[in-house]
PDB file of C-alpha atoms in Angstrom:
ATOM      1  CA  ASN O   1      -6.293  13.563 -14.153  1.00  0.00           C
ATOM      2  CA  ALA O   2      -9.079  11.199 -14.484  1.00  0.00           C
ATOM      3  CA  GLY O   3      -7.258   8.342 -12.946  1.00  0.00           C
ATOM      4  CA  VAL O   4      -8.533   4.855 -14.289  1.00  0.00           C
ATOM      5  CA  THR O   5     -11.734   4.797 -16.539  1.00  0.00           C
ATOM      6  CA  GLN O   6     -13.706   1.810 -17.560  1.00  0.00           C
ATOM      7  CA  THR O   7     -16.357   1.423 -20.284  1.00  0.00           C
ATOM      8  CA  PRO O   8     -18.967   0.742 -20.196  1.00  0.00           C
ATOM      9  CA  LYS O   9     -20.508   1.012 -16.635  1.00  0.00           C
ATOM     10  CA  PHE O  10     -23.046  -1.720 -17.359  1.00  0.00           C
ATOM     11  CA  GLN O  11     -23.864  -4.479 -19.714  1.00  0.00           C
ATOM     12  CA  VAL O  12     -26.386  -7.278 -20.414  1.00  0.00           C
ATOM     13  CA  LEU O  13     -25.372 -10.063 -22.716  1.00  0.00           C
ATOM     14  CA  LYS O  14     -26.843 -13.263 -24.057  1.00  0.00           C
ATOM     15  CA  THR O  15     -25.046 -16.446 -23.594  1.00  0.00           C
ATOM     16  CA  GLY O  16     -22.567 -16.875 -26.542  1.00  0.00           C
ATOM     17  CA  GLN O  17     -22.276 -13.138 -27.434  1.00  0.00           C
ATOM     18  CA  SER O  18     -18.749 -11.406 -27.310  1.00  0.00           C
ATOM     19  CA  MET O  19     -17.657  -7.989 -26.015  1.00  0.00           C
ATOM     20  CA  THR O  20     -14.693  -6.296 -25.164  1.00  0.00           C
ATOM     21  CA  LEU O  21     -14.399  -4.034 -21.650  1.00  0.00           C
ATOM     22  CA  GLN O  22     -12.247  -1.115 -22.087  1.00  0.00           C
ATOM     23  CA  CYS O  23      -9.953   0.496 -19.520  1.00  0.00           C
ATOM     24  CA  ALA O  24      -7.580   3.518 -19.773  1.00  0.00           C
ATOM     25  CA  GLN O  25      -5.221   5.272 -17.255  1.00  0.00           C
ATOM     26  CA  ASP O  26      -3.776   8.670 -17.499  1.00  0.00           C
ATOM     27  CA  MET O  27      -1.077   8.168 -14.674  1.00  0.00           C
ATOM     28  CA  ASN O  28       1.776   6.562 -17.055  1.00  0.00           C
ATOM     29  CA  HIS O  29       1.676   3.667 -14.828  1.00  0.00           C
ATOM     30  CA  ASN O  30       3.668   0.631 -16.333  1.00  0.00           C
ATOM     31  CA  SER O  31       1.374  -2.369 -14.369  1.00  0.00           C
ATOM     32  CA  MET O  32      -2.350  -2.930 -15.265  1.00  0.00           C
ATOM     33  CA  TYR O  33      -4.806  -5.493 -13.903  1.00  0.00           C
ATOM     34  CA  TRP O  34      -8.243  -7.055 -14.561  1.00  0.00           C
ATOM     35  CA  TYR O  35     -10.170  -8.262 -11.590  1.00  0.00           C
ATOM     36  CA  ARG O  36     -13.669  -9.951 -11.346  1.00  0.00           C
ATOM     37  CA  GLN O  37     -15.628  -9.453  -7.949  1.00  0.00           C
ATOM     38  CA  ASP O  38     -18.203 -11.888  -6.823  1.00  0.00           C
ATOM     39  CA  PRO O  39     -20.134 -12.207  -3.702  1.00  0.00           C
ATOM     40  CA  GLY O  40     -18.460 -14.654  -1.302  1.00  0.00           C
ATOM     41  CA  MET O  41     -15.339 -14.952  -3.497  1.00  0.00           C
ATOM     42  CA  GLY O  42     -13.661 -11.352  -3.076  1.00  0.00           C
ATOM     43  CA  LEU O  43     -11.651 -10.162  -5.791  1.00  0.00           C
ATOM     44  CA  ARG O  44     -10.017 -12.550  -8.226  1.00  0.00           C
ATOM     45  CA  LEU O  45      -7.237 -11.454 -10.639  1.00  0.00           C
ATOM     46  CA  ILE O  46      -7.829 -12.426 -14.223  1.00  0.00           C
ATOM     47  CA  TYR O  47      -4.992 -11.234 -16.211  1.00  0.00           C
ATOM     48  CA  TYR O  48      -2.477  -8.595 -15.467  1.00  0.00           C
ATOM     49  CA  SER O  49       0.123  -6.541 -17.603  1.00  0.00           C
ATOM     50  CA  ALA O  50       3.427  -5.825 -15.999  1.00  0.00           C
ATOM     51  CA  SER O  51       4.568  -3.579 -18.844  1.00  0.00           C
ATOM     52  CA  GLU O  52       3.552  -2.495 -22.226  1.00  0.00           C
ATOM     53  CA  GLY O  53       3.859  -5.472 -24.591  1.00  0.00           C
ATOM     54  CA  THR O  54       3.429  -8.070 -21.953  1.00  0.00           C
ATOM     55  CA  THR O  55       0.355  -9.915 -20.585  1.00  0.00           C
ATOM     56  CA  ASP O  56       0.111 -12.717 -18.005  1.00  0.00           C
ATOM     57  CA  LYS O  57      -2.715 -15.040 -16.480  1.00  0.00           C
ATOM     58  CA  GLY O  58      -3.710 -14.426 -12.948  1.00  0.00           C
ATOM     59  CA  GLU O  59      -5.916 -16.757 -10.811  1.00  0.00           C
ATOM     60  CA  VAL O  60      -8.925 -17.074 -13.000  1.00  0.00           C
ATOM     61  CA  PRO O  61      -8.223 -16.608 -17.015  1.00  0.00           C
ATOM     62  CA  ASN O  62     -10.307 -18.943 -18.363  1.00  0.00           C
ATOM     63  CA  GLY O  63     -13.046 -17.610 -20.968  1.00  0.00           C
ATOM     64  CA  TYR O  64     -10.800 -14.204 -21.435  1.00  0.00           C
ATOM     65  CA  ASN O  65      -8.418 -12.525 -23.385  1.00  0.00           C
ATOM     66  CA  VAL O  66      -6.746  -9.254 -22.833  1.00  0.00           C
ATOM     67  CA  SER O  67      -4.812  -6.997 -25.142  1.00  0.00           C
ATOM     68  CA  ARG O  68      -2.248  -3.974 -23.830  1.00  0.00           C
ATOM     69  CA  LEU O  69      -2.883  -1.807 -26.562  1.00  0.00           C
ATOM     70  CA  ASN O  70      -0.245   0.710 -25.399  1.00  0.00           C
ATOM     71  CA  LYS O  71       0.951   1.997 -22.083  1.00  0.00           C
ATOM     72  CA  ARG O  72      -2.541   3.851 -21.364  1.00  0.00           C
ATOM     73  CA  GLU O  73      -5.098   1.162 -22.343  1.00  0.00           C
ATOM     74  CA  PHE O  74      -5.835  -2.571 -21.277  1.00  0.00           C
ATOM     75  CA  SER O  75      -8.708  -4.144 -22.543  1.00  0.00           C
ATOM     76  CA  LEU O  76     -10.476  -7.542 -21.581  1.00  0.00           C
ATOM     77  CA  ARG O  77     -12.659  -9.554 -24.326  1.00  0.00           C
ATOM     78  CA  LEU O  78     -15.152 -12.212 -23.388  1.00  0.00           C
ATOM     79  CA  GLU O  79     -15.134 -14.309 -26.727  1.00  0.00           C
ATOM     80  CA  SER O  80     -18.265 -16.340 -26.099  1.00  0.00           C
ATOM     81  CA  ALA O  81     -19.913 -15.030 -22.801  1.00  0.00           C
ATOM     82  CA  ALA O  82     -21.312 -17.574 -20.252  1.00  0.00           C
ATOM     83  CA  PRO O  83     -23.440 -16.932 -17.241  1.00  0.00           C
ATOM     84  CA  SER O  84     -20.624 -17.813 -14.885  1.00  0.00           C
ATOM     85  CA  GLN O  85     -18.919 -14.503 -16.119  1.00  0.00           C
ATOM     86  CA  THR O  86     -21.780 -12.357 -14.509  1.00  0.00           C
ATOM     87  CA  SER O  87     -19.788 -10.343 -12.289  1.00  0.00           C
ATOM     88  CA  VAL O  88     -18.320  -6.953 -11.602  1.00  0.00           C
ATOM     89  CA  TYR O  89     -14.910  -6.161 -13.409  1.00  0.00           C
ATOM     90  CA  PHE O  90     -12.395  -3.932 -12.148  1.00  0.00           C
ATOM     91  CA  CYS O  91      -9.343  -2.505 -14.078  1.00  0.00           C
ATOM     92  CA  ALA O  92      -6.432  -1.239 -12.048  1.00  0.00           C
ATOM     93  CA  SER O  93      -3.155   0.385 -12.496  1.00  0.00           C
ATOM     94  CA  ASN O  94      -0.247   0.201 -10.092  1.00  0.00           C
ATOM     95  CA  ARG O  95       2.707   2.489  -9.340  1.00  0.00           C
ATOM     96  CA  GLY O  96       5.190   1.759  -6.635  1.00  0.00           C
ATOM     97  CA  GLY O  97       3.253  -1.185  -5.261  1.00  0.00           C
ATOM     98  CA  GLU O  98      -0.015   1.144  -4.976  1.00  0.00           C
ATOM     99  CA  GLN O  99      -2.898   0.014  -6.882  1.00  0.00           C
ATOM    100  CA  TYR O 100      -5.724   2.433  -8.223  1.00  0.00           C
ATOM    101  CA  PHE O 101      -9.030   1.125  -9.300  1.00  0.00           C
ATOM    102  CA  GLY O 102     -11.494   2.132 -12.011  1.00  0.00           C
ATOM    103  CA  PRO O 103     -15.153   2.386 -11.020  1.00  0.00           C
ATOM    104  CA  GLY O 104     -16.078  -0.897 -12.379  1.00  0.00           C
ATOM    105  CA  THR O 105     -18.210  -2.677 -15.303  1.00  0.00           C
ATOM    106  CA  ARG O 106     -21.133  -4.357 -14.010  1.00  0.00           C
ATOM    107  CA  LEU O 107     -21.592  -7.711 -16.527  1.00  0.00           C
ATOM    108  CA  THR O 108     -24.849  -9.831 -16.541  1.00  0.00           C
ATOM    109  CA  VAL O 109     -25.078 -12.676 -18.709  1.00  0.00           C
ATOM    110  CA  THR O 110     -28.336 -14.203 -19.195  1.00  0.00           C
TER     111      THR O 110
ATOM    112  CA  LYS V   1      -0.191 -20.072  -2.612  1.00  0.00           C
ATOM    113  CA  GLN V   2      -0.989 -16.848  -0.704  1.00  0.00           C
ATOM    114  CA  GLU V   3      -4.108 -16.468   1.392  1.00  0.00           C
ATOM    115  CA  VAL V   4      -5.674 -13.526   3.195  1.00  0.00           C
ATOM    116  CA  THR V   5      -8.214 -13.581   5.877  1.00  0.00           C
ATOM    117  CA  GLN V   6      -9.937 -10.798   7.241  1.00  0.00           C
ATOM    118  CA  ILE V   7     -11.860 -10.879  10.331  1.00  0.00           C
ATOM    119  CA  PRO V   8     -14.632 -10.153  11.318  1.00  0.00           C
ATOM    120  CA  ALA V   9     -16.595 -10.547   8.244  1.00  0.00           C
ATOM    121  CA  ALA V  10     -19.090  -7.681   9.504  1.00  0.00           C
ATOM    122  CA  LEU V  11     -18.996  -5.492  12.545  1.00  0.00           C
ATOM    123  CA  SER V  12     -21.701  -3.134  13.753  1.00  0.00           C
ATOM    124  CA  VAL V  13     -20.679  -0.442  16.093  1.00  0.00           C
ATOM    125  CA  PRO V  14     -22.113   2.646  17.779  1.00  0.00           C
ATOM    126  CA  GLU V  15     -20.729   6.043  16.301  1.00  0.00           C
ATOM    127  CA  GLY V  16     -17.670   7.612  18.223  1.00  0.00           C
ATOM    128  CA  GLU V  17     -16.402   3.908  19.020  1.00  0.00           C
ATOM    129  CA  ASN V  18     -12.651   3.103  18.188  1.00  0.00           C
ATOM    130  CA  LEU V  19     -12.575  -0.262  16.414  1.00  0.00           C
ATOM    131  CA  VAL V  20     -10.148  -2.425  14.916  1.00  0.00           C
ATOM    132  CA  LEU V  21     -10.123  -4.563  11.578  1.00  0.00           C
ATOM    133  CA  ASN V  22      -7.830  -7.587  11.502  1.00  0.00           C
ATOM    134  CA  CYS V  23      -6.020  -9.027   8.362  1.00  0.00           C
ATOM    135  CA  SER V  24      -3.889 -12.178   8.072  1.00  0.00           C
ATOM    136  CA  PHE V  25      -1.824 -13.671   5.239  1.00  0.00           C
ATOM    137  CA  THR V  26       0.165 -17.112   4.973  1.00  0.00           C
ATOM    138  CA  ASP V  27       3.006 -16.047   3.051  1.00  0.00           C
ATOM    139  CA  SER V  28       5.116 -13.367   4.661  1.00  0.00           C
ATOM    140  CA  ALA V  29       7.307 -12.718   1.510  1.00  0.00           C
ATOM    141  CA  ILE V  30       5.202  -9.469   0.502  1.00  0.00           C
ATOM    142  CA  TYR V  31       6.123  -6.499  -1.117  1.00  0.00           C
ATOM    143  CA  ASN V  32       3.687  -4.452   0.460  1.00  0.00           C
ATOM    144  CA  LEU V  33      -0.129  -4.433   2.369  1.00  0.00           C
ATOM    145  CA  GLN V  34      -2.630  -1.980   1.166  1.00  0.00           C
ATOM    146  CA  TRP V  35      -6.002  -1.440   2.855  1.00  0.00           C
ATOM    147  CA  PHE V  36      -8.965  -0.382   0.819  1.00  0.00           C
ATOM    148  CA  ARG V  37     -12.526   1.126   1.221  1.00  0.00           C
ATOM    149  CA  GLN V  38     -15.294   0.012  -0.841  1.00  0.00           C
ATOM    150  CA  ASP V  39     -18.687   1.598  -0.882  1.00  0.00           C
ATOM    151  CA  PRO V  40     -21.706  -0.200  -2.141  1.00  0.00           C
ATOM    152  CA  GLY V  41     -21.834  -0.230  -5.840  1.00  0.00           C
ATOM    153  CA  LYS V  42     -18.593   1.403  -6.237  1.00  0.00           C
ATOM    154  CA  GLY V  43     -14.974   0.650  -6.921  1.00  0.00           C
ATOM    155  CA  LEU V  44     -12.101   0.530  -4.307  1.00  0.00           C
ATOM    156  CA  THR V  45     -10.502   3.502  -2.831  1.00  0.00           C
ATOM    157  CA  SER V  46      -6.925   3.094  -1.372  1.00  0.00           C
ATOM    158  CA  LEU V  47      -6.700   4.018   2.201  1.00  0.00           C
ATOM    159  CA  LEU V  48      -3.412   3.194   3.285  1.00  0.00           C
ATOM    160  CA  LEU V  49      -0.350   1.437   1.825  1.00  0.00           C
ATOM    161  CA  ILE V  50       2.515  -0.169   4.083  1.00  0.00           C
ATOM    162  CA  GLN V  51       5.488  -1.110   2.506  1.00  0.00           C
ATOM    163  CA  SER V  52       7.122  -4.300   3.894  1.00  0.00           C
ATOM    164  CA  SER V  53      10.028  -2.503   5.398  1.00  0.00           C
ATOM    165  CA  GLN V  54       7.479  -0.208   7.425  1.00  0.00           C
ATOM    166  CA  ARG V  55       5.791  -1.208  10.738  1.00  0.00           C
ATOM    167  CA  GLU V  56       2.804   1.372  10.416  1.00  0.00           C
ATOM    168  CA  GLN V  57       0.940   4.297   8.316  1.00  0.00           C
ATOM    169  CA  THR V  58      -1.257   6.907   9.635  1.00  0.00           C
ATOM    170  CA  SER V  59      -3.906   9.101   7.626  1.00  0.00           C
ATOM    171  CA  GLY V  60      -6.290  11.214   9.831  1.00  0.00           C
ATOM    172  CA  ARG V  61      -8.203   8.937  12.099  1.00  0.00           C
ATOM    173  CA  LEU V  62      -6.871   5.589  10.416  1.00  0.00           C
ATOM    174  CA  ASN V  63      -3.739   3.717  11.515  1.00  0.00           C
ATOM    175  CA  ALA V  64      -2.652   0.369  10.005  1.00  0.00           C
ATOM    176  CA  SER V  65       0.011  -1.621  11.372  1.00  0.00           C
ATOM    177  CA  LEU V  66       2.059  -4.614   9.932  1.00  0.00           C
ATOM    178  CA  ASP V  67       3.807  -7.433  11.541  1.00  0.00           C
ATOM    179  CA  LYS V  68       5.234  -9.298   8.601  1.00  0.00           C
ATOM    180  CA  SER V  69       7.102 -12.034  10.489  1.00  0.00           C
ATOM    181  CA  SER V  70       3.571 -12.983  12.012  1.00  0.00           C
ATOM    182  CA  GLY V  71       1.624 -12.261   8.933  1.00  0.00           C
ATOM    183  CA  ARG V  72      -0.861  -9.760  10.683  1.00  0.00           C
ATOM    184  CA  SER V  73      -2.041  -6.273   9.770  1.00  0.00           C
ATOM    185  CA  THR V  74      -4.561  -4.203  11.759  1.00  0.00           C
ATOM    186  CA  LEU V  75      -6.311  -1.085  10.551  1.00  0.00           C
ATOM    187  CA  TYR V  76      -7.363   0.981  13.586  1.00  0.00           C
ATOM    188  CA  ILE V  77     -10.337   3.647  13.068  1.00  0.00           C
ATOM    189  CA  ALA V  78     -10.648   6.123  15.686  1.00  0.00           C
ATOM    190  CA  ALA V  79     -13.778   8.110  16.827  1.00  0.00           C
ATOM    191  CA  SER V  80     -15.846   5.995  14.299  1.00  0.00           C
ATOM    192  CA  GLN V  81     -18.611   8.061  12.339  1.00  0.00           C
ATOM    193  CA  PRO V  82     -21.498   6.918  10.176  1.00  0.00           C
ATOM    194  CA  GLY V  83     -19.575   8.006   7.125  1.00  0.00           C
ATOM    195  CA  ASP V  84     -17.126   5.206   7.707  1.00  0.00           C
ATOM    196  CA  SER V  85     -19.491   2.521   6.997  1.00  0.00           C
ATOM    197  CA  ALA V  86     -18.450   0.697   4.205  1.00  0.00           C
ATOM    198  CA  THR V  87     -16.520  -2.557   3.318  1.00  0.00           C
ATOM    199  CA  TYR V  88     -12.744  -2.639   4.210  1.00  0.00           C
ATOM    200  CA  LEU V  89     -10.502  -4.784   2.089  1.00  0.00           C
ATOM    201  CA  CYS V  90      -7.013  -5.839   2.681  1.00  0.00           C
ATOM    202  CA  ALA V  91      -4.736  -6.780   0.093  1.00  0.00           C
ATOM    203  CA  VAL V  92      -1.079  -8.210  -0.097  1.00  0.00           C
ATOM    204  CA  SER V  93       1.412  -7.507  -2.890  1.00  0.00           C
ATOM    205  CA  SER V  94       4.078  -9.781  -4.340  1.00  0.00           C
ATOM    206  CA  ASN V  95       5.525  -9.963  -7.723  1.00  0.00           C
ATOM    207  CA  TYR V  96       3.265  -7.432  -9.391  1.00  0.00           C
ATOM    208  CA  LYS V  97      -0.017  -9.127  -7.877  1.00  0.00           C
ATOM    209  CA  LEU V  98      -2.350  -8.421  -5.209  1.00  0.00           C
ATOM    210  CA  THR V  99      -4.064 -11.031  -3.319  1.00  0.00           C
ATOM    211  CA  PHE V 100      -7.245  -9.849  -1.364  1.00  0.00           C
ATOM    212  CA  GLY V 101      -9.303 -10.661   1.439  1.00  0.00           C
ATOM    213  CA  LYS V 102     -12.778 -10.759   1.329  1.00  0.00           C
ATOM    214  CA  GLY V 103     -13.416  -7.838   3.464  1.00  0.00           C
ATOM    215  CA  THR V 104     -14.947  -6.770   6.607  1.00  0.00           C
ATOM    216  CA  LEU V 105     -18.380  -5.009   6.371  1.00  0.00           C
ATOM    217  CA  LEU V 106     -18.486  -2.084   8.753  1.00  0.00           C
ATOM    218  CA  THR V 107     -21.777  -0.430  10.104  1.00  0.00           C
ATOM    219  CA  VAL V 108     -21.241   2.536  12.092  1.00  0.00           C
ATOM    220  CA  ASN V 109     -24.641   3.431  14.008  1.00  0.00           C
ATOM    221  CA  PRO V 110     -25.799   7.008  14.664  1.00  0.00           C
TER     222      PRO V 110
END
C-alpha cells in the first residue's frame, strides 16, 4: 500500500496563476482532508470530504476549491494564487478516527 | 470553538531522560485524541490514538494518557534517544475534523 500520495512535492507559482494539488489514497477510506501548515499557526483545515460526493469547508477555505473525484482522489485547486497561500499543504485520510497523512506539497507564490 | 494548547513549545533534554509532553483542549466533547510526530520537512506520522472512552495507550517507549473531563493529555517518552528529536503534535477529533496544537519541538542531545 502506498498510503496517501500527493503531487507535486514542490511548486512555485506567480501571483494570479492557478494550479491543482492532487491527492490519492489506496486504503479505501471514506473521509479525506486538506490542511495547510504555516510557521507559528500550526495545521489548519482547509476543506474536508466526509464521504464520496460530499465536501465541506474547514477553518480557512477562502481562495480554494476542492473536488472529491471518487473515493480515492481529493484535489485542491487554487484559482488565482496569492502570496498568502505560500505554505505546506497536507492531504490526509481517516479511518475510525485515525488520520493518515501524505508527505506534503511545498508551495511558494511569488 | 475547540482550541488545543501544547506546553512546552520547545524542550531540550539529554539522552536517556524520561520526559512528558502536555496537551490541553477546551471542549471535552471529543471523539478521540491523536499524537503525531513530524520530522523537519516531512509529513506527520501517527504515534498513538486514544479513543474518548480510553484512559491511555502504549506503544514501545511511548505512553499517552487522556483525561477527557479535565481536557488534558500527556505523552510520556521513556529513555529518550537522539532519534526521538522531532516536533510532536497533539490533535483532537470531533465530527470528522481534527484540531491541532502547535506542537512541541523536542531535541534529545547525545
